[in-house]
Amino acid sequence: MSVLFTPIRIGPLTVPNRFVRSATHDYMADDEGYVTDANVALFSRLAEGEVGLIITGHANVQPSGKASPRQMGAYDDRFVEGLARIAAAVHRYASKTFLQIAHAGRQTKPRDCGCVPVSPSAVYDPVTKVLPRELSVEEIRALIADFIAAAGRARRAGFDGVQLHAAHGYLISSFLSPHTNRRRDEWGGPVENRARALLEILTGVKAACGRGFPVVVKLNSTDFLEGGLTLDDAIRIARMLETAGLDGIEVSGGMAEAGRGSVWPGLRSEADEGYFVANAARIKQAVGVPVFGLGGIRTLAVAERIVAEGRADLISLSRPLIRDPFLVKHFREGLTAAAACISCNKCFNPRGIRCAELPKRP
Ligand SMILES: Cc1cc2nc3c(=O)[nH]c(=O)nc-3n(C[C@H](O)[C@H](O)[C@H](O)COP(=O)(O)O)c2cc1C
Ligand code: SF4
């Protein structure tokens, strides 16, 4: 049997196979951030499609951290009831599910977050055209507390764990990056300081939710930016996180400002699938916790080699599961062809993610 269909432990949790639905903002919540029937149906299909671990799209831990319209909220107890519908829908099947909790930082617009966007330092964002406001120390403390509170809501809603979003230039990622974090206090400067907020969130969630509730991080392995986060920094951060009790690391990269984000367009040859897997392999050499590899993985044979050769322990997919939520089941039943997704990126649809290619196909 393929290693991809063997279980794996993420901390205290057993995931039934090695496939992860990488966090994917679905634009399906209502305008206030409440879960809708469309959200629940989406997660139900992914679980029926046998994805081992399903990670939600980013849910904002503070109102100011809202990145885009129709995003799920996690900043208030009133969201727990709706979130619980997602966890219950997934748990009708063997799949597990984590809530991804996040704050957009400077990568949002005043019209989306209802405020002047915030950041570790006031560094202009040429993509959002926002000059963010620097967070005070009191606000950083509140941010940490709000991440911990959001994780508690995920646990109460019945999620199996949480993923802390520390990638793609969002707020925690911008603390890690020397390009966006120019602070001279204990929250900036050396990598230990830049990682302090993330580490305090992790230890706080562990203390509040208990060791039985797994916490994983989606980590930038590079910003692709002159003066930004490097792979060497990311490896050091991964080690610090593991020491602090982290249960797993999903290795991503990129920042909109660099002109190179995390969702690379265009079909790739089999040899080039897994565009962040080389970085995942480097991080895997440095830590003992499970590592999730991702980036344009489209074929079962490539996924199999990545895990069998020890470059990653789990395989994360986003767009192929928008195209076909049943892809993992089809792989298990013998599909050897590449996923049908052609990485055109037309699924970013503010009225709800959907594959724009589907109507064209029989
Ligand atoms: C529509 C869409 C929404 C996404 N939303 C998120 C998100 O909320 N959080 C996140 O960490 N990554 C997000 N991503 C990035 C994916 O998780 C993934 O890392 C990236 O698409 C590369 O994997 P893929 O080639 O399998 O699509 C999103 C990607 C897409 C296509
Ligand atoms: S629109 Fe469809 S084919 Fe294009 S990237 Fe999205 S899921 Fe893949």
mmCIF file of C-alpha atoms and ligand atoms in Angstrom:
data_model
loop_
_atom_site.group_PDB
_atom_site.id
_atom_site.type_symbol
_atom_site.label_atom_id
_atom_site.label_comp_id
_atom_site.label_asym_id
_atom_site.label_seq_id
_atom_site.Cartn_x
_atom_site.Cartn_y
_atom_site.Cartn_z
ATOM 1 C CA MET A 1 0.000 0.000 0.000
ATOM 2 C CA SER A 2 1.175 3.525 -0.744
ATOM 3 C CA VAL A 3 2.647 5.352 2.236
ATOM 4 C CA LEU A 4 0.234 8.182 1.336
ATOM 5 C CA PHE A 5 -2.677 6.142 2.625
ATOM 6 C CA THR A 6 -1.096 5.270 5.954
ATOM 7 C CA PRO A 7 -2.024 7.182 9.119
ATOM 8 C CA ILE A 8 0.251 9.688 10.806
ATOM 9 C CA ARG A 9 0.263 11.300 14.222
ATOM 10 C CA ILE A 10 0.255 15.057 14.596
ATOM 11 C CA GLY A 11 1.002 15.401 18.274
ATOM 12 C CA PRO A 12 -1.777 13.531 20.049
ATOM 13 C CA LEU A 13 -3.981 13.298 16.929
ATOM 14 C CA THR A 14 -4.025 10.477 14.382
ATOM 15 C CA VAL A 15 -4.752 11.614 10.830
ATOM 16 C CA PRO A 16 -5.989 8.776 8.592
ATOM 17 C CA ASN A 17 -3.791 9.515 5.561
ATOM 18 C CA ARG A 18 -1.080 11.919 4.407
ATOM 19 C CA PHE A 19 -3.261 14.335 2.432
ATOM 20 C CA VAL A 20 -3.940 17.806 3.773
ATOM 21 C CA ARG A 21 -6.296 20.368 2.367
ATOM 22 C CA SER A 22 -4.080 23.424 2.707
ATOM 23 C CA ALA A 23 -5.881 26.455 4.136
ATOM 24 C CA THR A 24 -8.028 28.033 1.433
ATOM 25 C CA HIS A 25 -10.078 31.174 1.967
ATOM 26 C CA ASP A 26 -13.410 30.296 0.340
ATOM 27 C CA TYR A 27 -15.295 33.648 0.286
ATOM 28 C CA MET A 28 -18.344 31.746 1.531
ATOM 29 C CA ALA A 29 -18.965 33.214 4.994
ATOM 30 C CA ASP A 30 -21.592 35.937 5.252
ATOM 31 C CA ASP A 31 -20.663 39.603 5.316
ATOM 32 C CA GLU A 32 -20.235 39.545 9.095
ATOM 33 C CA GLY A 33 -18.012 36.449 9.138
ATOM 34 C CA TYR A 34 -20.595 33.860 10.132
ATOM 35 C CA VAL A 35 -20.378 30.358 8.664
ATOM 36 C CA THR A 36 -22.980 29.686 5.938
ATOM 37 C CA ASP A 37 -24.530 26.547 4.459
ATOM 38 C CA ALA A 38 -22.108 26.920 1.526
ATOM 39 C CA ASN A 39 -19.130 26.656 3.921
ATOM 40 C CA VAL A 40 -20.567 23.559 5.555
ATOM 41 C CA ALA A 41 -21.278 21.884 2.193
ATOM 42 C CA LEU A 42 -17.719 22.595 1.031
ATOM 43 C CA PHE A 43 -16.138 20.967 4.093
ATOM 44 C CA SER A 44 -18.542 18.063 3.953
ATOM 45 C CA ARG A 45 -17.487 17.323 0.355
ATOM 46 C CA LEU A 46 -13.779 17.467 1.244
ATOM 47 C CA ALA A 47 -14.320 14.994 4.083
ATOM 48 C CA GLU A 48 -16.418 12.714 1.916
ATOM 49 C CA GLY A 49 -13.548 12.970 -0.572
ATOM 50 C CA GLU A 50 -11.258 11.403 2.060
ATOM 51 C CA VAL A 51 -8.861 14.295 2.682
ATOM 52 C CA GLY A 52 -7.047 13.216 5.872
ATOM 53 C CA LEU A 53 -6.703 16.683 7.409
ATOM 54 C CA ILE A 54 -8.824 19.620 6.265
ATOM 55 C CA ILE A 55 -7.588 23.089 7.190
ATOM 56 C CA THR A 56 -10.097 25.934 6.876
ATOM 57 C CA GLY A 57 -9.382 29.249 5.218
ATOM 58 C CA HIS A 58 -7.904 31.928 7.461
ATOM 59 C CA ALA A 59 -10.303 33.074 10.167
ATOM 60 C CA ASN A 60 -9.488 36.484 11.626
ATOM 61 C CA VAL A 61 -8.701 36.744 15.343
ATOM 62 C CA GLN A 62 -9.457 40.463 15.530
ATOM 63 C CA PRO A 63 -11.803 42.620 13.413
ATOM 64 C CA SER A 64 -8.730 44.590 12.252
ATOM 65 C CA GLY A 65 -7.254 41.336 10.907
ATOM 66 C CA LYS A 66 -9.895 40.765 8.246
ATOM 67 C CA ALA A 67 -8.131 40.317 4.905
ATOM 68 C CA SER A 68 -10.991 40.121 2.475
ATOM 69 C CA PRO A 69 -14.757 39.939 2.087
ATOM 70 C CA ARG A 70 -16.779 36.938 3.215
ATOM 71 C CA GLN A 71 -13.998 35.683 5.492
ATOM 72 C CA MET A 72 -14.853 33.555 8.538
ATOM 73 C CA GLY A 73 -14.491 35.341 11.853
ATOM 74 C CA ALA A 74 -12.993 33.759 14.980
ATOM 75 C CA TYR A 75 -12.717 36.901 17.135
ATOM 76 C CA ASP A 76 -15.895 36.530 19.151
ATOM 77 C CA ASP A 77 -17.801 33.761 20.928
ATOM 78 C CA ARG A 78 -20.762 34.401 18.663
ATOM 79 C CA PHE A 79 -18.915 32.608 15.831
ATOM 80 C CA VAL A 80 -18.532 29.306 17.747
ATOM 81 C CA GLU A 81 -21.946 27.922 16.841
ATOM 82 C CA GLY A 82 -21.358 28.300 13.088
ATOM 83 C CA LEU A 83 -17.792 26.985 13.290
ATOM 84 C CA ALA A 84 -19.138 23.939 15.131
ATOM 85 C CA ARG A 85 -21.229 23.103 12.058
ATOM 86 C CA ILE A 86 -18.022 22.731 10.013
ATOM 87 C CA ALA A 87 -16.347 20.474 12.587
ATOM 88 C CA ALA A 88 -19.492 18.329 12.869
ATOM 89 C CA ALA A 89 -19.812 18.026 9.065
ATOM 90 C CA VAL A 90 -16.204 16.833 8.765
ATOM 91 C CA HIS A 91 -16.541 14.405 11.672
ATOM 92 C CA ARG A 92 -19.314 12.506 9.908
ATOM 93 C CA TYR A 93 -16.345 11.029 8.006
ATOM 94 C CA ALA A 94 -12.873 9.830 9.062
ATOM 95 C CA SER A 95 -11.223 13.202 8.322
ATOM 96 C CA LYS A 96 -9.807 15.615 10.892
ATOM 97 C CA THR A 97 -10.046 19.389 10.711
ATOM 98 C CA PHE A 98 -8.038 22.382 11.951
ATOM 99 C CA LEU A 99 -9.160 26.015 12.022
ATOM 100 C CA GLN A 100 -6.533 28.330 10.530
ATOM 101 C CA ILE A 101 -6.382 31.458 12.666
ATOM 102 C CA ALA A 102 -4.839 34.611 11.312
ATOM 103 C CA HIS A 103 -4.490 38.365 11.258
ATOM 104 C CA ALA A 104 -3.994 40.123 7.915
ATOM 105 C CA GLY A 105 -1.680 42.824 9.274
ATOM 106 C CA ARG A 106 -0.826 45.369 6.543
ATOM 107 C CA GLN A 107 -2.097 43.091 3.749
ATOM 108 C CA THR A 108 -5.629 44.403 3.894
ATOM 109 C CA LYS A 109 -7.408 47.618 3.068
ATOM 110 C CA PRO A 110 -9.277 50.013 5.343
ATOM 111 C CA ARG A 111 -12.518 49.173 3.512
ATOM 112 C CA ASP A 112 -12.069 45.454 4.399
ATOM 113 C CA CYS A 113 -10.816 45.717 7.991
ATOM 114 C CA GLY A 114 -12.613 48.932 8.934
ATOM 115 C CA CYS A 115 -9.464 50.620 10.289
ATOM 116 C CA VAL A 116 -5.953 51.709 9.441
ATOM 117 C CA PRO A 117 -4.175 48.351 8.927
ATOM 118 C CA VAL A 118 -1.601 47.460 11.577
ATOM 119 C CA SER A 119 1.915 46.046 11.386
ATOM 120 C CA PRO A 120 4.988 45.565 13.612
ATOM 121 C CA SER A 121 6.433 48.679 11.934
ATOM 122 C CA ALA A 122 5.046 51.388 9.677
ATOM 123 C CA VAL A 123 6.439 49.998 6.417
ATOM 124 C CA TYR A 124 4.466 50.971 3.301
ATOM 125 C CA ASP A 125 2.852 48.096 1.390
ATOM 126 C CA PRO A 126 3.038 48.811 -2.352
ATOM 127 C CA VAL A 127 0.420 46.146 -3.141
ATOM 128 C CA THR A 128 -2.370 47.284 -0.826
ATOM 129 C CA LYS A 129 -1.037 50.880 -1.058
ATOM 130 C CA VAL A 130 -1.337 51.061 2.704
ATOM 131 C CA LEU A 131 0.959 52.776 5.177
ATOM 132 C CA PRO A 132 0.176 50.675 8.251
ATOM 133 C CA ARG A 133 0.159 51.899 11.815
ATOM 134 C CA GLU A 134 2.838 50.470 14.126
ATOM 135 C CA LEU A 135 1.416 48.301 16.914
ATOM 136 C CA SER A 136 2.067 49.396 20.486
ATOM 137 C CA VAL A 137 3.388 46.865 23.006
ATOM 138 C CA GLU A 138 -0.058 46.776 24.651
ATOM 139 C CA GLU A 139 -1.608 45.997 21.263
ATOM 140 C CA ILE A 140 0.903 43.171 20.677
ATOM 141 C CA ARG A 141 -0.089 41.712 24.051
ATOM 142 C CA ALA A 142 -3.775 41.986 23.050
ATOM 143 C CA LEU A 143 -3.023 40.345 19.703
ATOM 144 C CA ILE A 144 -1.398 37.365 21.439
ATOM 145 C CA ALA A 145 -4.340 37.068 23.820
ATOM 146 C CA ASP A 146 -6.793 37.233 20.902
ATOM 147 C CA PHE A 147 -4.991 34.443 18.998
ATOM 148 C CA ILE A 148 -5.181 32.316 22.173
ATOM 149 C CA ALA A 149 -8.874 33.118 22.621
ATOM 150 C CA ALA A 150 -9.597 32.222 18.969
ATOM 151 C CA ALA A 151 -7.854 28.852 19.433
ATOM 152 C CA GLY A 152 -10.060 28.247 22.480
ATOM 153 C CA ARG A 153 -13.138 28.931 20.308
ATOM 154 C CA ALA A 154 -11.871 26.437 17.704
ATOM 155 C CA ARG A 155 -11.535 23.835 20.428
ATOM 156 C CA ARG A 156 -15.011 24.555 21.796
ATOM 157 C CA ALA A 157 -16.414 24.348 18.262
ATOM 158 C CA GLY A 158 -15.056 20.801 17.999
ATOM 159 C CA PHE A 159 -12.048 21.355 15.725
ATOM 160 C CA ASP A 160 -9.254 18.798 16.180
ATOM 161 C CA GLY A 161 -6.583 21.510 16.341
ATOM 162 C CA VAL A 162 -5.520 24.897 15.013
ATOM 163 C CA GLN A 163 -3.077 26.199 12.481
ATOM 164 C CA LEU A 164 -1.389 29.519 13.236
ATOM 165 C CA HIS A 165 -0.929 31.447 9.986
ATOM 166 C CA ALA A 166 2.664 32.666 10.007
ATOM 167 C CA ALA A 167 3.155 32.883 6.245
ATOM 168 C CA HIS A 168 2.556 35.006 3.133
ATOM 169 C CA GLY A 169 3.221 38.421 4.695
ATOM 170 C CA TYR A 170 0.228 38.440 7.032
ATOM 171 C CA LEU A 171 0.733 39.866 10.509
ATOM 172 C CA ILE A 172 2.652 37.035 12.211
ATOM 173 C CA SER A 173 4.736 36.528 9.072
ATOM 174 C CA SER A 174 5.461 40.273 9.064
ATOM 175 C CA PHE A 175 6.752 39.994 12.641
ATOM 176 C CA LEU A 176 9.156 37.253 11.459
ATOM 177 C CA SER A 177 10.387 39.255 8.461
ATOM 178 C CA PRO A 178 13.169 41.810 8.995
ATOM 179 C CA HIS A 179 11.760 43.722 6.002
ATOM 180 C CA THR A 180 8.446 44.488 7.722
ATOM 181 C CA ASN A 181 9.641 44.298 11.337
ATOM 182 C CA ARG A 182 12.033 47.205 11.998
ATOM 183 C CA ARG A 183 11.290 47.385 15.733
ATOM 184 C CA ARG A 184 14.080 48.090 18.184
ATOM 185 C CA ASP A 185 12.318 46.675 21.236
ATOM 186 C CA GLU A 186 12.011 43.038 22.374
ATOM 187 C CA TRP A 187 9.655 42.280 19.429
ATOM 188 C CA GLY A 188 12.161 43.147 16.670
ATOM 189 C CA GLY A 189 15.812 42.745 15.703
ATOM 190 C CA PRO A 190 17.339 39.272 16.204
ATOM 191 C CA VAL A 191 15.297 36.287 15.040
ATOM 192 C CA GLU A 192 14.508 35.321 18.659
ATOM 193 C CA ASN A 193 12.750 38.673 19.056
ATOM 194 C CA ARG A 194 10.966 38.561 15.707
ATOM 195 C CA ALA A 195 9.625 35.098 16.610
ATOM 196 C CA ARG A 196 8.541 36.166 20.112
ATOM 197 C CA ALA A 197 4.892 36.921 19.278
ATOM 198 C CA LEU A 198 4.466 33.586 17.466
ATOM 199 C CA LEU A 199 6.168 31.681 20.302
ATOM 200 C CA GLU A 200 4.019 33.381 22.941
ATOM 201 C CA ILE A 201 0.878 32.549 20.960
ATOM 202 C CA LEU A 202 1.965 28.909 20.727
ATOM 203 C CA THR A 203 2.756 28.540 24.418
ATOM 204 C CA GLY A 204 -0.431 30.416 25.320
ATOM 205 C CA VAL A 205 -2.605 28.144 23.153
ATOM 206 C CA LYS A 206 -0.938 25.061 24.638
ATOM 207 C CA ALA A 207 -1.537 26.350 28.158
ATOM 208 C CA ALA A 208 -5.171 27.270 27.446
ATOM 209 C CA CYS A 209 -6.212 24.298 25.314
ATOM 210 C CA GLY A 210 -4.069 21.560 26.819
ATOM 211 C CA ARG A 211 -1.486 19.216 25.319
ATOM 212 C CA GLY A 212 -4.265 17.119 23.752
ATOM 213 C CA PHE A 213 -5.092 19.906 21.300
ATOM 214 C CA PRO A 214 -2.569 20.010 18.446
ATOM 215 C CA VAL A 215 -1.140 23.269 17.160
ATOM 216 C CA VAL A 216 0.620 23.530 13.819
ATOM 217 C CA VAL A 217 2.121 26.540 12.072
ATOM 218 C CA LYS A 218 2.106 27.533 8.418
ATOM 219 C CA LEU A 219 5.519 29.107 8.118
ATOM 220 C CA ASN A 220 7.133 31.232 5.442
ATOM 221 C CA SER A 221 10.422 29.610 4.481
ATOM 222 C CA THR A 222 11.426 32.689 2.478
ATOM 223 C CA ASP A 223 9.820 36.012 1.617
ATOM 224 C CA PHE A 224 11.585 36.165 -1.802
ATOM 225 C CA LEU A 225 12.430 39.717 -0.788
ATOM 226 C CA GLU A 226 15.758 41.502 -0.410
ATOM 227 C CA GLY A 227 16.135 42.001 3.351
ATOM 228 C CA GLY A 228 13.245 39.632 4.094
ATOM 229 C CA LEU A 229 13.017 36.320 5.936
ATOM 230 C CA THR A 230 15.597 33.744 4.823
ATOM 231 C CA LEU A 231 15.478 29.958 4.922
ATOM 232 C CA ASP A 232 18.184 29.959 7.621
ATOM 233 C CA ASP A 233 15.947 32.165 9.806
ATOM 234 C CA ALA A 234 12.971 29.898 9.094
ATOM 235 C CA ILE A 235 14.965 26.844 10.178
ATOM 236 C CA ARG A 236 15.887 28.546 13.450
ATOM 237 C CA ILE A 237 12.257 29.557 14.003
ATOM 238 C CA ALA A 238 11.127 25.984 13.306
ATOM 239 C CA ARG A 239 13.542 24.693 15.957
ATOM 240 C CA MET A 240 12.333 27.257 18.503
ATOM 241 C CA LEU A 241 8.714 26.354 17.791
ATOM 242 C CA GLU A 242 9.399 22.663 18.224
ATOM 243 C CA THR A 243 11.090 23.298 21.572
ATOM 244 C CA ALA A 244 8.010 25.298 22.626
ATOM 245 C CA GLY A 245 5.689 22.363 21.906
ATOM 246 C CA LEU A 246 4.647 22.740 18.256
ATOM 247 C CA ASP A 247 3.037 19.637 16.711
ATOM 248 C CA GLY A 248 3.717 20.172 13.004
ATOM 249 C CA ILE A 249 4.930 22.653 10.374
ATOM 250 C CA GLU A 250 3.503 23.393 6.945
ATOM 251 C CA VAL A 251 6.227 24.989 4.853
ATOM 252 C CA SER A 252 5.170 27.745 2.471
ATOM 253 C CA GLY A 253 6.685 31.027 1.303
ATOM 254 C CA GLY A 254 6.271 34.250 -0.606
ATOM 255 C CA MET A 255 4.831 37.690 -0.061
ATOM 256 C CA ALA A 256 2.655 39.682 -2.445
ATOM 257 C CA GLU A 257 5.093 42.605 -2.227
ATOM 258 C CA ALA A 258 7.881 40.411 -3.608
ATOM 259 C CA GLY A 259 5.828 39.796 -6.743
ATOM 260 C CA ARG A 260 6.042 36.144 -5.808
ATOM 261 C CA GLY A 261 3.353 34.861 -3.470
ATOM 262 C CA SER A 262 2.467 31.335 -2.443
ATOM 263 C CA VAL A 263 -0.003 30.450 -5.227
ATOM 264 C CA TRP A 264 2.186 30.129 -8.312
ATOM 265 C CA PRO A 265 0.348 30.182 -11.638
ATOM 266 C CA GLY A 266 1.013 27.818 -14.512
ATOM 267 C CA LEU A 267 1.354 24.118 -15.075
ATOM 268 C CA ARG A 268 4.679 22.589 -14.085
ATOM 269 C CA SER A 269 6.475 19.465 -15.188
ATOM 270 C CA GLU A 270 6.474 16.573 -12.714
ATOM 271 C CA ALA A 271 10.095 17.392 -11.885
ATOM 272 C CA ASP A 272 9.039 20.909 -10.827
ATOM 273 C CA GLU A 273 5.987 19.989 -8.758
ATOM 274 C CA GLY A 274 6.255 20.878 -5.078
ATOM 275 C CA TYR A 275 7.818 24.319 -5.361
ATOM 276 C CA PHE A 276 8.283 24.698 -1.588
ATOM 277 C CA VAL A 277 9.221 21.066 -0.945
ATOM 278 C CA ALA A 278 13.000 21.664 -1.114
ATOM 279 C CA ASN A 279 12.595 24.176 1.728
ATOM 280 C CA ALA A 280 10.318 21.751 3.590
ATOM 281 C CA ALA A 281 13.034 19.092 3.301
ATOM 282 C CA ARG A 282 15.620 21.475 4.795
ATOM 283 C CA ILE A 283 13.289 22.259 7.699
ATOM 284 C CA LYS A 284 12.493 18.565 8.141
ATOM 285 C CA GLN A 285 16.194 17.872 8.643
ATOM 286 C CA ALA A 286 16.157 20.324 11.565
ATOM 287 C CA VAL A 287 13.024 19.194 13.437
ATOM 288 C CA GLY A 288 11.335 15.971 14.519
ATOM 289 C CA VAL A 289 7.687 17.046 14.164
ATOM 290 C CA PRO A 290 5.739 16.193 10.982
ATOM 291 C CA VAL A 291 6.389 18.523 8.053
ATOM 292 C CA PHE A 292 3.783 19.306 5.378
ATOM 293 C CA GLY A 293 5.119 19.819 1.832
ATOM 294 C CA LEU A 294 3.251 21.937 -0.721
ATOM 295 C CA GLY A 295 3.268 24.042 -3.831
ATOM 296 C CA GLY A 296 1.846 22.836 -7.125
ATOM 297 C CA ILE A 297 1.798 19.134 -6.246
ATOM 298 C CA ARG A 298 -0.488 17.543 -8.834
ATOM 299 C CA THR A 299 0.456 13.864 -9.291
ATOM 300 C CA LEU A 300 0.234 10.882 -6.990
ATOM 301 C CA ALA A 301 3.675 9.605 -8.060
ATOM 302 C CA VAL A 302 5.329 12.910 -7.083
ATOM 303 C CA ALA A 303 3.473 12.994 -3.745
ATOM 304 C CA GLU A 304 4.533 9.405 -3.097
ATOM 305 C CA ARG A 305 8.208 10.167 -3.815
ATOM 306 C CA ILE A 306 8.195 13.260 -1.576
ATOM 307 C CA VAL A 307 6.993 11.227 1.409
ATOM 308 C CA ALA A 308 8.886 8.001 0.618
ATOM 309 C CA GLU A 309 12.160 9.934 0.244
ATOM 310 C CA GLY A 310 11.592 11.688 3.565
ATOM 311 C CA ARG A 311 11.325 15.243 2.188
ATOM 312 C CA ALA A 312 7.957 15.778 3.900
ATOM 313 C CA ASP A 313 5.517 13.696 5.941
ATOM 314 C CA LEU A 314 2.255 15.070 4.583
ATOM 315 C CA ILE A 315 1.171 16.461 1.208
ATOM 316 C CA SER A 316 -0.795 19.714 1.167
ATOM 317 C CA LEU A 317 -3.082 20.616 -1.712
ATOM 318 C CA SER A 318 -5.275 23.638 -2.284
ATOM 319 C CA ARG A 319 -6.281 24.306 -5.908
ATOM 320 C CA PRO A 320 -6.556 20.639 -6.998
ATOM 321 C CA LEU A 321 -9.191 20.198 -4.280
ATOM 322 C CA ILE A 322 -11.123 23.233 -5.507
ATOM 323 C CA ARG A 323 -11.158 21.574 -8.924
ATOM 324 C CA ASP A 324 -12.059 18.175 -7.456
ATOM 325 C CA PRO A 325 -12.858 17.739 -3.731
ATOM 326 C CA PHE A 326 -12.846 13.972 -4.354
ATOM 327 C CA LEU A 327 -9.280 13.882 -5.722
ATOM 328 C CA VAL A 328 -7.824 11.982 -2.749
ATOM 329 C CA LYS A 329 -10.518 9.317 -3.028
ATOM 330 C CA HIS A 330 -9.820 9.054 -6.757
ATOM 331 C CA PHE A 331 -6.088 8.649 -6.034
ATOM 332 C CA ARG A 332 -6.881 5.879 -3.549
ATOM 333 C CA GLU A 333 -9.085 4.179 -6.100
ATOM 334 C CA GLY A 334 -6.234 4.105 -8.620
ATOM 335 C CA LEU A 335 -6.132 7.460 -10.475
ATOM 336 C CA THR A 336 -2.592 7.888 -11.769
ATOM 337 C CA ALA A 337 -3.169 10.892 -14.043
ATOM 338 C CA ALA A 338 -2.297 14.346 -12.745
ATOM 339 C CA ALA A 339 -5.000 16.359 -10.983
ATOM 340 C CA ALA A 340 -7.149 18.213 -13.522
ATOM 341 C CA CYS A 341 -6.300 21.633 -12.020
ATOM 342 C CA ILE A 342 -4.229 23.686 -14.477
ATOM 343 C CA SER A 343 -3.127 26.293 -11.878
ATOM 344 C CA CYS A 344 -4.755 29.175 -13.771
ATOM 345 C CA ASN A 345 -5.746 30.859 -10.469
ATOM 346 C CA LYS A 346 -9.201 31.798 -11.720
ATOM 347 C CA CYS A 347 -10.742 30.224 -8.612
ATOM 348 C CA PHE A 348 -10.191 33.392 -6.527
ATOM 349 C CA ASN A 349 -13.847 34.308 -6.823
ATOM 350 C CA PRO A 350 -15.291 36.833 -4.346
ATOM 351 C CA ARG A 351 -18.687 35.162 -4.711
ATOM 352 C CA GLY A 352 -17.228 31.846 -3.484
ATOM 353 C CA ILE A 353 -14.309 29.745 -4.711
ATOM 354 C CA ARG A 354 -15.091 27.533 -7.638
ATOM 355 C CA CYS A 355 -13.119 26.091 -10.509
ATOM 356 C CA ALA A 356 -13.613 28.381 -13.497
ATOM 357 C CA GLU A 357 -12.520 25.570 -15.800
ATOM 358 C CA LEU A 358 -15.291 23.193 -14.785
ATOM 359 C CA PRO A 359 -18.114 24.368 -17.096
ATOM 360 C CA LYS A 360 -15.765 24.018 -20.055
ATOM 361 C CA ARG A 361 -15.203 20.360 -19.333
ATOM 362 C CA PRO A 362 -17.613 17.561 -20.104
HETATM 363 C C1 LIG B 1 -8.406 30.522 -3.432
HETATM 364 C C2 LIG B 1 -7.217 30.339 -2.515
HETATM 365 C C3 LIG B 1 -7.300 30.786 -1.209
HETATM 366 C C4 LIG B 1 -6.213 30.594 -0.325
HETATM 367 N N1 LIG B 1 -6.360 30.965 0.973
HETATM 368 C C5 LIG B 1 -5.368 30.684 1.852
HETATM 369 C C6 LIG B 1 -5.567 30.918 3.245
HETATM 370 O O1 LIG B 1 -6.644 31.336 3.693
HETATM 371 N N2 LIG B 1 -4.529 30.654 4.079
HETATM 372 C C7 LIG B 1 -3.346 30.138 3.623
HETATM 373 O O2 LIG B 1 -2.447 29.893 4.430
HETATM 374 N N3 LIG B 1 -3.133 29.888 2.317
HETATM 375 C C8 LIG B 1 -4.123 30.118 1.427
HETATM 376 N N4 LIG B 1 -3.955 29.788 0.107
HETATM 377 C C9 LIG B 1 -2.687 29.144 -0.331
HETATM 378 C C10 LIG B 1 -2.844 27.614 -0.351
HETATM 379 O O3 LIG B 1 -3.056 27.107 0.950
HETATM 380 C C11 LIG B 1 -1.587 26.895 -0.900
HETATM 381 O O4 LIG B 1 -0.527 27.110 0.007
HETATM 382 C C12 LIG B 1 -1.182 27.350 -2.300
HETATM 383 O O5 LIG B 1 -2.322 27.514 -3.124
HETATM 384 C C13 LIG B 1 -0.251 26.335 -2.987
HETATM 385 O O6 LIG B 1 -0.841 25.047 -3.057
HETATM 386 P P1 LIG B 1 -1.551 24.472 -4.408
HETATM 387 O O7 LIG B 1 -0.520 24.566 -5.512
HETATM 388 O O8 LIG B 1 -1.882 23.050 -4.072
HETATM 389 O O9 LIG B 1 -2.719 25.313 -4.708
HETATM 390 C C14 LIG B 1 -5.020 29.965 -0.789
HETATM 391 C C15 LIG B 1 -4.953 29.527 -2.118
HETATM 392 C C16 LIG B 1 -6.028 29.690 -2.977
HETATM 393 C C17 LIG B 1 -5.931 29.167 -4.381
HETATM 394 S S1 SF4 B 2 -9.806 27.755 -11.576
HETATM 395 FE FE1 SF4 B 2 -9.800 25.510 -11.553
HETATM 396 S S2 SF4 B 2 -8.095 24.896 -12.883
HETATM 397 FE FE2 SF4 B 2 -7.809 27.073 -12.384
HETATM 398 S S3 SF4 B 2 -6.445 27.045 -10.565
HETATM 399 FE FE3 SF4 B 2 -8.558 27.133 -9.812
HETATM 400 S S4 SF4 B 2 -9.117 24.984 -9.478
HETATM 401 FE FE4 SF4 B 2 -7.305 24.981 -10.781
#
